[in-house]
Amino acid sequence: MGDVLAHESELLGLVKEYLDFAEFEDTLKTFSKECKIKGKPLSKTAGGSLRDSRSLIIQKDLVAAFDNGDQKVFFDLWEEHIPSSIRDRDSLAQKLEFYLHIHFAIYLLKHSLGRPDKEDLDERISYFKTYLETKGAALSQTTEFLPFYALPFVPNPMVHPSFKELFQDSWTPELKLKLEKFLALIFKASNTPKLLTLYKENRQSHKEVSQQLHQQLIEAERRSMTYLKRYNKIQADYHNLIGVTAELVDSLEATVSGKMITPEYLQSVCVRLFSDQMRQSLAHSVDFTRPGTASTMLRASLAPGKLKDVPLLPSLDYEKLKKDLIWGSDRLKAFLLQALRWRLTTSHPGEQRETVLEAYVGNDLLDCHSHSQRSVLQLLQSRSEVVRQYMARLVNAFASLAEGRLYLAQSTKVLQMLEERLKEEDEDIVTRENVLGALQKFSLRRPLQTAMIRDGLIFWLIDILKDPDCLSDYTLEYSVALLMNLCLRSAGKNMCAKVAGPVLKVLSDLLGHENHEIQPYVNGALYSILSIPSIREEARAMGMEDILRCFIKEGNAEMVRQIEFIIKQLNSEELLDGVLESDDDEDEDDEIMTNTGKARRKGLASVQQSADEPLRRPITPGGHRTGYPV
């Protein structure tokens, strides 16, 4: 109760201010009367008459500067009292500011009785020219303002037909009226009662905290899965070690009875103790008949490597960066995008790279959460080929990391803009490659898979793959891998069933393509879509089994095994193939960044769990270990 009494006057003042703002006149009278009867004091809030009078003074000063042609005073007041968020993002404010600059630039021409002072006029024109080259450059693509960019270079604008309307008697009063209406609107909005401001701030704070907690929860779940995988690996190694130890104890007991241990037995034990990467080389390169060889290698494999001290990179001014990316010249944008990408891709894997990515995501570098009219993400639609390309490269770099994909996936407009760029880009092959690479990596996440299938991306892929010889190796491999990942979903299979003939024709042609890296993905797509009865019928009608058997004669053992599975699927009479249905699988989203940025192509074997389920998980070229063109 004591806390309430201590702040009672201020709280009552907030209520009074809100009632006055909302024009609850009768309620306000009753409220004030009851407070007076009960002896409750009403404090004057910051939003009272003092603030109103100050707002009126500012408005009068701005209008007076407008009338007097006092350019410096006007724009000093403008920048001080009009919030930057409105000046930079509100289209109405941007257009008004543009015309205000024109007003002051030609003020002397309209209001001088004789010949205007040349020095003063040149200074005003120069000021206007600087504005056009900096902040005003944002409107250079707008038809309405395009003629005015020539104004500083016209010797006598008064007689030029393009600027005739500027020198009409009605132009200045109309502009003044627009200014007065704008100022009244802005300062009315700034007089928002404190009670409402507190409510909005508190609500926004709760929203931000909720988003932050959600992000932390996702991160905790990801780490939990990582630790669970590590635990399972350690547990499997432990069981393996116990088994080897038991065998060695048996062998020691046998030596007591005079039985010898053969080098072959010793080799088999050591191979089981070493990691997968060393087993093959051990079998051929190590002489186990030499005493001490096996124990020396085992100790060496457990020796801890020297840890390098990797310093954290210095922090950046992300507000200035984003401002330059939006308003800067195309040359500056390209350099910044390249530097930001290199900062991520050349960082050391581990803490340094994680810190860089966390800073990018935490500062919303790509404006994925921004609702303003202009954002960094819109550089994908830039008129400059170089800017589009470098933006696509940066997005591809983000998509190469699990946390980067999570950040990009939170905004639906990212996928939409990438799909639009993919279908529209016909001038720059590298841009299309990077957009395609990003989309392929997006296909590791189920919600994005669903959206891509719904948007008809499968039809685009089928169309572009009809002429594979015209595609770069990167485009070909990522297109086929993306197609396979989408075909693992039942929605993707059903989409393929609508164009079964063209899909089967494209895939059967790709079976014989000279680029052997795509064969596992072609096989995977075929195996998956043949679970649909209508597609099986179409495949049988076109003689798919004979086509497949031709490749059995030419292929290697792994290729032969995969084709045999496809033939078995082709001849199946099942109505539903539940084994390959991926719609109930969890997100398959591992980190796929490499140091070099080049694809490590290991083939389909990297995602095959067993002979009974050869093609199941969505993958990236190289079996989860791929990068992007640097």
XYZ file of C-alpha atoms in Angstrom:
630
model
C 0.000 0.000 0.000
C 2.940 2.299 0.802
C 4.309 1.947 -2.754
C 0.914 2.921 -4.201
C 0.662 6.044 -2.040
C 4.224 7.065 -2.954
C 3.380 7.091 -6.669
C -0.349 7.837 -6.445
C -0.116 11.381 -7.735
C 1.903 10.355 -10.788
C -0.418 7.405 -11.567
C -3.523 9.595 -11.344
C -1.821 12.103 -13.638
C -1.189 9.362 -16.223
C -4.869 8.355 -16.144
C -5.956 12.007 -16.508
C -3.575 12.515 -19.445
C -4.914 9.442 -21.268
C -8.564 10.396 -20.732
C -7.788 13.859 -22.094
C -5.961 12.397 -25.121
C -8.788 9.942 -25.883
C -11.363 12.756 -25.499
C -13.340 11.100 -22.679
C -14.582 14.532 -21.605
C -17.421 13.479 -19.244
C -15.304 10.727 -17.708
C -12.439 13.193 -17.227
C -14.686 15.717 -15.471
C -16.064 13.032 -13.139
C -12.564 11.677 -12.481
C -11.133 15.144 -11.700
C -14.085 15.991 -9.466
C -13.782 12.761 -7.466
C -10.014 13.237 -7.062
C -10.664 16.760 -5.717
C -13.345 15.509 -3.274
C -10.995 12.793 -1.958
C -8.086 15.193 -1.774
C -6.022 13.263 -4.276
C -3.410 15.447 -6.007
C -3.093 15.213 -9.807
C 0.497 15.636 -11.017
C 1.242 17.278 -14.326
C 2.668 14.719 -16.729
C 5.348 15.242 -19.370
C 2.675 15.099 -22.026
C 0.741 18.101 -20.751
C 0.335 21.614 -22.031
C 4.077 22.329 -21.782
C 4.862 19.704 -24.402
C 1.981 20.843 -26.586
C 3.183 24.449 -26.548
C 6.750 23.348 -27.350
C 5.485 21.349 -30.328
C 3.598 24.393 -31.606
C 6.735 26.534 -31.333
C 8.763 23.993 -33.338
C 6.066 23.835 -36.031
C 5.956 27.647 -36.264
C 9.748 27.849 -36.507
C 9.798 25.289 -39.334
C 7.062 27.074 -41.272
C 8.776 30.442 -40.713
C 12.079 29.063 -42.041
C 10.169 27.682 -45.023
C 8.619 31.097 -45.760
C 11.908 32.957 -45.319
C 13.910 30.512 -47.417
C 16.263 29.889 -44.480
C 17.594 26.538 -45.634
C 20.096 25.867 -42.822
C 17.690 26.676 -39.972
C 14.922 24.605 -41.560
C 16.920 21.426 -42.087
C 18.625 21.700 -38.679
C 15.151 21.751 -37.071
C 13.930 19.039 -39.473
C 16.707 16.609 -38.582
C 16.487 17.416 -34.860
C 12.731 17.020 -34.388
C 11.576 14.620 -37.126
C 12.555 11.084 -36.066
C 15.138 9.427 -38.335
C 12.934 6.319 -38.537
C 10.289 8.444 -40.286
C 12.736 10.428 -42.437
C 14.488 7.288 -43.698
C 11.592 4.842 -44.052
C 8.342 6.731 -44.558
C 7.725 7.289 -48.280
C 5.555 10.373 -47.632
C 8.339 12.007 -45.593
C 10.959 11.142 -48.235
C 8.895 12.698 -51.036
C 8.115 15.811 -48.993
C 11.790 16.249 -48.092
C 12.729 15.988 -51.774
C 10.330 18.807 -52.732
C 11.495 20.883 -49.761
C 15.055 20.692 -51.072
C 13.785 21.890 -54.469
C 11.923 24.759 -52.737
C 15.089 26.035 -51.053
C 17.220 25.448 -54.166
C 15.036 27.718 -56.344
C 13.942 30.109 -53.552
C 16.168 32.981 -54.746
C 15.003 32.521 -58.340
C 11.366 32.947 -57.284
C 11.669 35.642 -54.622
C 14.534 37.937 -55.734
C 13.321 41.242 -57.183
C 16.344 41.593 -59.423
C 19.144 39.257 -60.340
C 19.754 36.787 -57.444
C 23.087 36.782 -55.641
C 25.245 34.326 -57.632
C 27.290 33.096 -54.668
C 24.198 32.391 -52.558
C 22.416 30.733 -55.495
C 25.442 28.533 -56.304
C 25.619 27.494 -52.648
C 21.949 26.455 -52.648
C 22.298 24.534 -55.920
C 25.432 22.818 -54.583
C 23.552 21.842 -51.395
C 20.738 20.380 -53.507
C 23.226 18.522 -55.706
C 24.879 16.967 -52.620
C 21.452 15.830 -51.399
C 20.694 14.201 -54.779
C 23.989 12.297 -54.686
C 23.495 11.028 -51.124
C 20.127 10.624 -49.435
C 18.112 11.705 -52.458
C 19.655 8.949 -54.586
C 17.030 6.552 -53.205
C 14.335 8.238 -55.317
C 16.365 8.290 -58.543
C 14.405 5.330 -59.919
C 11.035 7.032 -59.332
C 9.525 8.522 -62.494
C 7.978 11.416 -60.560
C 11.370 12.753 -59.427
C 13.634 11.720 -62.290
C 13.500 15.093 -64.207
C 14.596 17.040 -61.113
C 17.988 15.300 -61.038
C 18.923 17.516 -63.984
C 17.953 20.730 -62.155
C 21.473 21.567 -60.785
C 22.901 21.384 -64.302
C 20.343 23.605 -66.079
C 21.629 27.210 -66.464
C 18.187 28.851 -66.308
C 15.540 26.507 -64.789
C 12.851 29.232 -64.961
C 12.502 28.903 -68.747
C 13.044 25.155 -68.970
C 9.782 23.283 -69.826
C 10.562 20.400 -67.415
C 10.487 22.779 -64.429
C 7.580 24.967 -65.486
C 5.306 23.818 -62.658
C 7.904 24.762 -60.005
C 7.614 28.437 -60.904
C 3.827 28.599 -60.931
C 2.269 30.744 -58.178
C 0.324 27.795 -56.743
C 3.313 25.451 -56.290
C 4.808 26.979 -53.112
C 1.479 27.397 -51.202
C 0.529 23.795 -52.029
C 3.889 22.573 -50.746
C 3.504 24.679 -47.576
C 0.069 23.154 -46.952
C 1.546 19.641 -47.297
C 4.302 20.595 -44.858
C 1.843 21.937 -42.271
C -0.344 18.811 -42.498
C 2.721 16.566 -42.163
C 4.030 18.477 -39.120
C 0.608 18.416 -37.444
C 0.413 14.660 -37.972
C 3.953 14.004 -36.740
C 3.723 16.135 -33.613
C 0.306 14.768 -32.766
C 1.788 11.272 -32.903
C 4.696 12.420 -30.707
C 2.198 13.645 -28.078
C 1.137 10.095 -27.329
C 0.166 9.833 -23.630
C 2.759 8.273 -21.383
C 0.355 5.516 -20.290
C 0.027 4.325 -23.886
C 3.784 4.614 -24.435
C 4.458 2.481 -21.348
C 1.987 -0.133 -22.570
C 3.603 -0.308 -26.031
C 7.132 -0.487 -24.654
C 6.165 -3.198 -22.174
C 4.421 -5.206 -24.898
C 7.396 -4.865 -27.243
C 9.759 -5.838 -24.434
C 7.713 -8.983 -23.718
C 7.726 -9.836 -27.432
C 11.502 -9.443 -27.668
C 12.055 -11.508 -24.518
C 9.734 -14.196 -25.899
C 11.631 -14.295 -29.201
C 14.943 -14.417 -27.367
C 13.764 -17.281 -25.163
C 12.452 -19.120 -28.224
C 15.821 -18.691 -29.916
C 17.602 -19.957 -26.793
C 15.266 -22.944 -26.654
C 16.043 -23.850 -30.277
C 19.757 -23.482 -29.581
C 19.477 -25.632 -26.435
C 17.620 -28.347 -28.358
C 20.267 -28.287 -31.095
C 23.061 -28.599 -28.558
C 21.164 -31.340 -26.773
C 20.980 -33.336 -30.025
C 24.697 -32.761 -30.632
C 25.599 -33.936 -27.145
C 23.280 -36.937 -27.509
C 25.073 -37.955 -30.733
C 28.419 -37.567 -28.986
C 27.187 -39.617 -26.036
C 25.969 -42.405 -28.323
C 29.337 -42.369 -30.123
C 31.246 -42.574 -26.840
C 28.966 -45.359 -25.623
C 29.509 -47.348 -28.842
C 33.292 -46.850 -28.543
C 33.126 -47.965 -24.917
C 31.266 -51.179 -25.820
C 33.747 -51.820 -28.620
C 36.655 -51.284 -26.227
C 35.168 -53.668 -23.642
C 34.753 -56.305 -26.370
C 38.363 -55.911 -27.559
C 39.611 -55.979 -23.944
C 37.737 -59.221 -23.273
C 39.284 -60.796 -26.391
C 42.775 -59.658 -25.373
C 42.300 -61.158 -21.880
C 41.258 -64.428 -23.551
C 44.348 -64.241 -25.753
C 46.645 -63.631 -22.770
C 45.113 -66.629 -21.016
C 45.723 -68.693 -24.184
C 49.410 -67.689 -24.280
C 49.808 -69.128 -20.780
C 48.739 -72.458 -22.284
C 51.357 -72.033 -25.030
C 49.114 -70.801 -27.840
C 50.682 -68.137 -30.077
C 49.005 -64.854 -31.187
C 49.211 -64.431 -34.969
C 49.970 -61.067 -36.679
C 46.653 -61.369 -38.513
C 44.765 -61.522 -35.214
C 46.718 -58.549 -33.853
C 45.930 -56.589 -37.041
C 42.202 -57.297 -36.759
C 42.179 -56.058 -33.143
C 44.055 -52.832 -34.010
C 41.797 -52.108 -36.956
C 38.812 -52.301 -34.626
C 40.455 -49.834 -32.248
C 41.306 -47.212 -34.862
C 38.856 -44.735 -36.390
C 37.188 -45.409 -39.736
C 39.511 -43.048 -41.600
C 42.637 -44.996 -40.563
C 41.407 -48.553 -41.006
C 42.011 -48.824 -44.733
C 45.542 -47.407 -44.587
C 46.398 -49.611 -41.597
C 45.464 -52.774 -43.424
C 48.033 -52.101 -46.173
C 50.757 -49.887 -44.732
C 51.558 -51.176 -41.206
C 53.803 -54.140 -40.501
C 52.339 -55.779 -37.394
C 55.120 -58.386 -37.204
C 57.497 -55.732 -35.839
C 57.335 -55.555 -32.008
C 55.909 -52.320 -30.630
C 54.354 -51.132 -33.920
C 50.718 -51.546 -32.911
C 51.124 -50.042 -29.422
C 53.065 -47.042 -30.792
C 50.322 -46.253 -33.316
C 47.610 -46.642 -30.721
C 49.333 -44.182 -28.366
C 49.953 -41.764 -31.237
C 46.265 -41.839 -32.194
C 45.328 -40.739 -28.658
C 47.915 -37.938 -28.388
C 46.129 -34.574 -28.142
C 46.818 -32.204 -31.011
C 48.213 -28.748 -30.388
C 45.419 -26.253 -30.029
C 45.881 -23.029 -31.954
C 45.054 -19.753 -30.299
C 42.417 -18.281 -32.577
C 41.658 -14.645 -31.736
C 38.115 -13.327 -31.987
C 37.564 -10.821 -34.787
C 36.865 -7.176 -33.868
C 33.222 -6.137 -33.683
C 31.529 -4.109 -36.420
C 29.129 -1.165 -36.490
C 26.175 -3.063 -37.951
C 23.842 -0.057 -38.022
C 26.267 1.851 -40.245
C 26.923 -1.280 -42.311
C 23.248 -1.811 -43.040
C 22.748 1.866 -43.796
C 25.605 1.781 -46.341
C 24.273 -1.459 -47.833
C 20.899 0.188 -48.408
C 21.868 3.753 -49.352
C 25.457 3.425 -50.594
C 26.659 3.237 -54.189
C 26.651 -0.101 -56.028
C 30.452 -0.231 -55.823
C 30.367 0.235 -52.030
C 27.588 -2.353 -51.662
C 29.582 -4.945 -53.637
C 32.726 -4.390 -51.561
C 30.815 -4.605 -48.274
C 28.979 -7.792 -49.302
C 32.263 -9.389 -50.348
C 33.988 -8.398 -47.089
C 31.089 -9.703 -44.971
C 31.157 -13.025 -46.842
C 34.915 -13.389 -46.512
C 34.681 -12.585 -42.802
C 32.408 -15.618 -42.436
C 33.975 -18.079 -44.874
C 37.640 -17.435 -43.983
C 37.069 -17.523 -40.230
C 38.381 -20.536 -38.345
C 35.768 -23.260 -37.791
C 34.681 -23.338 -34.185
C 34.383 -20.433 -31.777
C 35.585 -17.758 -34.231
C 33.122 -18.707 -36.973
C 30.293 -19.186 -34.484
C 30.970 -15.715 -33.041
C 30.899 -14.129 -36.506
C 27.621 -15.840 -37.404
C 26.036 -15.035 -34.034
C 26.912 -11.356 -34.547
C 25.387 -11.405 -38.051
C 22.209 -13.074 -36.818
C 21.962 -11.056 -33.589
C 22.171 -7.773 -35.530
C 19.787 -9.066 -38.242
C 22.406 -8.298 -40.903
C 20.153 -9.273 -43.820
C 17.069 -7.541 -42.351
C 15.112 -10.808 -42.286
C 12.986 -9.453 -39.440
C 12.666 -5.929 -40.831
C 9.329 -4.610 -42.117
C 10.694 -1.406 -43.653
C 10.252 -0.608 -47.330
C 13.975 -0.910 -48.024
C 16.089 -3.733 -46.588
C 19.439 -5.422 -47.170
C 17.658 -8.533 -48.431
C 16.252 -6.532 -51.347
C 19.761 -6.341 -52.802
C 18.849 -9.679 -54.412
C 16.632 -7.567 -56.705
C 19.264 -4.880 -57.361
C 19.649 -3.468 -60.865
C 23.399 -4.103 -60.596
C 24.486 -7.609 -61.655
C 27.531 -7.434 -59.373
C 25.453 -6.488 -56.306
C 22.942 -9.291 -57.048
C 25.770 -11.786 -57.426
C 27.582 -10.782 -54.235
C 24.325 -10.771 -52.278
C 23.523 -14.273 -53.567
C 27.009 -15.425 -52.528
C 26.472 -14.078 -49.004
C 23.059 -15.759 -48.672
C 24.608 -19.023 -49.905
C 27.316 -18.684 -47.248
C 24.630 -18.231 -44.564
C 22.771 -21.280 -45.911
C 25.945 -23.373 -45.619
C 25.708 -23.275 -41.809
C 22.894 -24.772 -39.742
C 22.482 -21.589 -37.665
C 22.483 -19.532 -40.844
C 19.703 -21.657 -42.339
C 17.726 -21.332 -39.118
C 18.059 -17.521 -39.293
C 17.030 -17.333 -42.952
C 14.174 -19.810 -42.493
C 12.468 -17.554 -39.933
C 11.404 -15.165 -42.707
C 9.103 -16.388 -45.479
C 10.217 -13.547 -47.757
C 13.766 -14.985 -47.991
C 12.615 -18.153 -49.745
C 10.179 -16.187 -51.909
C 12.891 -13.755 -53.066
C 15.345 -16.584 -53.778
C 12.776 -18.444 -55.869
C 11.967 -15.274 -57.810
C 15.659 -14.569 -58.407
C 16.242 -18.173 -59.534
C 13.479 -18.018 -62.123
C 14.275 -14.492 -63.331
C 18.086 -14.567 -63.373
C 19.285 -15.120 -66.931
C 22.212 -12.682 -67.131
C 24.624 -13.927 -64.453
C 25.306 -17.658 -64.184
C 27.215 -17.261 -60.896
C 24.240 -15.511 -59.260
C 21.915 -18.311 -60.295
C 24.394 -20.931 -59.076
C 24.582 -19.356 -55.622
C 20.814 -18.916 -55.374
C 20.354 -22.546 -56.414
C 22.993 -23.647 -53.891
C 21.202 -21.780 -51.108
C 17.830 -23.308 -52.053
C 19.367 -26.788 -52.174
C 20.696 -26.321 -48.643
C 17.308 -24.950 -47.596
C 15.824 -28.260 -48.744
C 17.449 -29.884 -45.694
C 14.742 -28.194 -43.598
C 11.255 -29.670 -43.818
C 9.141 -26.461 -43.685
C 11.195 -24.997 -46.539
C 10.875 -28.260 -48.494
C 7.101 -27.976 -48.143
C 7.096 -24.366 -49.367
C 9.324 -25.147 -52.372
C 7.104 -28.039 -53.418
C 4.004 -25.874 -53.018
C 5.579 -23.119 -55.122
C 6.105 -25.533 -58.025
C 9.917 -25.560 -57.912
C 9.908 -29.172 -59.106
C 8.423 -28.052 -62.444
C 11.177 -25.440 -62.858
C 13.857 -28.044 -62.101
C 12.418 -30.510 -64.613
C 12.304 -27.792 -67.247
C 15.917 -26.693 -66.755
C 17.208 -30.293 -66.616
C 15.781 -31.060 -70.065
C 19.000 -29.658 -71.548
C 21.740 -30.598 -69.033
C 24.602 -29.969 -71.480
C 23.884 -26.214 -71.279
C 24.329 -26.198 -67.484
C 27.504 -25.772 -65.446
C 28.572 -28.738 -63.296
C 27.541 -26.830 -60.158
C 24.068 -26.013 -61.502
C 23.559 -29.559 -62.751
C 24.607 -31.250 -59.509
C 22.671 -28.938 -57.223
C 19.561 -29.030 -59.426
C 19.467 -32.832 -59.397
C 20.240 -33.010 -55.666
C 17.467 -30.482 -54.935
C 15.046 -32.441 -57.116
C 15.877 -35.640 -55.231
C 15.375 -33.998 -51.833
C 11.961 -32.657 -52.870
C 10.994 -36.042 -54.311
C 11.572 -37.701 -50.927
C 8.400 -36.033 -49.682
C 4.985 -37.466 -50.517
C 3.876 -34.002 -51.713
C 6.870 -33.926 -54.051
C 6.091 -37.379 -55.430
C 2.479 -36.385 -56.041
C 3.675 -33.234 -57.810
C 5.853 -35.408 -60.064
C 2.875 -37.651 -60.790
C 1.199 -34.667 -62.536
C 4.019 -34.615 -65.107
C 5.141 -38.236 -64.873
C 6.191 -38.522 -68.531
C 8.569 -35.492 -68.618
C 10.010 -36.347 -65.183
C 10.843 -39.927 -66.171
C 12.243 -38.765 -69.520
C 14.560 -36.245 -67.831
C 15.762 -38.706 -65.187
C 16.342 -41.538 -67.666
C 18.389 -39.177 -69.872
C 20.447 -38.079 -66.873
C 21.330 -41.695 -66.076
C 23.724 -41.675 -69.002
C 25.173 -38.205 -68.430
C 28.967 -37.928 -68.460
C 28.945 -36.222 -65.033
C 28.951 -39.293 -62.784
C 28.572 -37.175 -59.628
C 24.835 -36.794 -60.295
C 24.116 -40.534 -60.632
C 23.316 -41.169 -56.927
C 20.838 -38.256 -56.911
C 19.185 -39.377 -60.157
C 18.880 -42.883 -58.718
C 17.466 -41.486 -55.490
C 14.830 -39.429 -57.285
C 13.811 -42.370 -59.480
C 13.583 -44.790 -56.571
C 11.464 -42.342 -54.591
C 8.906 -41.358 -57.259
C 8.443 -44.984 -58.399
C 6.633 -45.595 -55.109
C 3.636 -43.881 -56.782
C 1.582 -46.448 -58.777
C 0.706 -44.044 -61.627
C 4.386 -43.193 -62.159
C 5.293 -46.917 -62.149
C 2.714 -47.526 -64.873
C 4.119 -44.671 -66.964
C 7.677 -45.985 -66.449
C 6.715 -49.500 -67.545
C 4.959 -48.101 -70.610
C 8.135 -46.302 -71.715
C 10.317 -49.400 -71.162
C 12.181 -48.069 -68.128
C 13.381 -51.538 -67.041
C 15.224 -52.093 -70.347
C 16.837 -48.642 -70.019
C 17.971 -49.419 -66.484
C 19.400 -52.821 -67.423
C 21.581 -51.155 -70.044
C 23.311 -49.235 -67.276
C 23.775 -52.352 -65.141
C 26.226 -53.639 -67.760
C 28.309 -50.453 -67.679
C 28.112 -49.309 -64.033
C 30.298 -50.042 -61.021
C 29.208 -52.270 -58.134
C 27.542 -49.472 -56.164
C 25.728 -48.157 -59.237
C 24.561 -51.673 -60.119
C 23.239 -52.221 -56.597
C 21.253 -48.971 -56.679
C 19.763 -49.715 -60.119
C 18.711 -53.167 -58.911
C 16.785 -51.483 -56.106
C 15.125 -49.169 -58.639
C 14.104 -52.139 -60.847
C 12.725 -53.897 -57.800
C 10.707 -50.761 -56.969
C 9.553 -50.496 -60.595
C 8.172 -54.052 -60.524
C 6.586 -53.618 -57.104
C 2.794 -53.768 -56.860
C 2.541 -51.997 -53.480
C 0.067 -49.132 -53.305
C 2.083 -47.225 -50.677
C 5.743 -47.370 -49.886
C 5.940 -46.565 -46.202
C 9.652 -47.244 -45.878
C 10.650 -44.271 -47.997
C 8.042 -41.860 -46.746
C 10.054 -38.964 -45.321
C 7.141 -36.852 -44.124
C 7.486 -38.135 -40.575
C 11.243 -37.732 -40.408
C 12.808 -35.002 -38.309
C 14.687 -32.123 -39.874
C 17.941 -33.241 -41.421
C 20.021 -30.119 -40.980
C 23.715 -30.660 -40.309
C 26.450 -28.099 -40.791
C 27.840 -28.232 -44.317
C 30.442 -25.453 -44.481
C 33.932 -26.439 -45.651
C 37.138 -24.467 -45.420
C 37.743 -24.414 -49.154
C 34.114 -23.924 -50.154
C 34.362 -26.751 -52.698
C 32.149 -29.818 -52.780
C 33.505 -33.022 -51.258
C 31.609 -35.506 -53.308
C 31.246 -38.858 -51.555
C 28.177 -40.126 -53.363
C 24.953 -41.555 -52.110
C 26.670 -44.055 -49.833
C 26.993 -41.369 -47.171
C 23.245 -41.382 -46.585
C 22.498 -45.056 -47.051
C 21.599 -46.678 -43.775
C 21.227 -50.252 -44.938
C 20.611 -52.398 -47.972
C 16.890 -52.296 -47.240
C 16.564 -48.506 -47.222
C 19.068 -47.180 -49.750
C 17.678 -43.671 -50.333
C 15.965 -41.954 -47.482
C 17.304 -38.663 -46.138
C 17.501 -35.303 -47.917
C 21.113 -34.558 -48.776
C 23.461 -32.013 -50.282
C 26.004 -32.833 -53.035
C 28.854 -34.510 -51.232
C 26.629 -36.090 -48.581
C 26.244 -33.126 -46.216
C 29.756 -31.834 -46.884
C 29.506 -29.191 -49.522
C 30.157 -25.504 -49.867
C 29.606 -22.838 -52.462
C 31.550 -21.118 -55.230
C 33.999 -18.682 -53.683
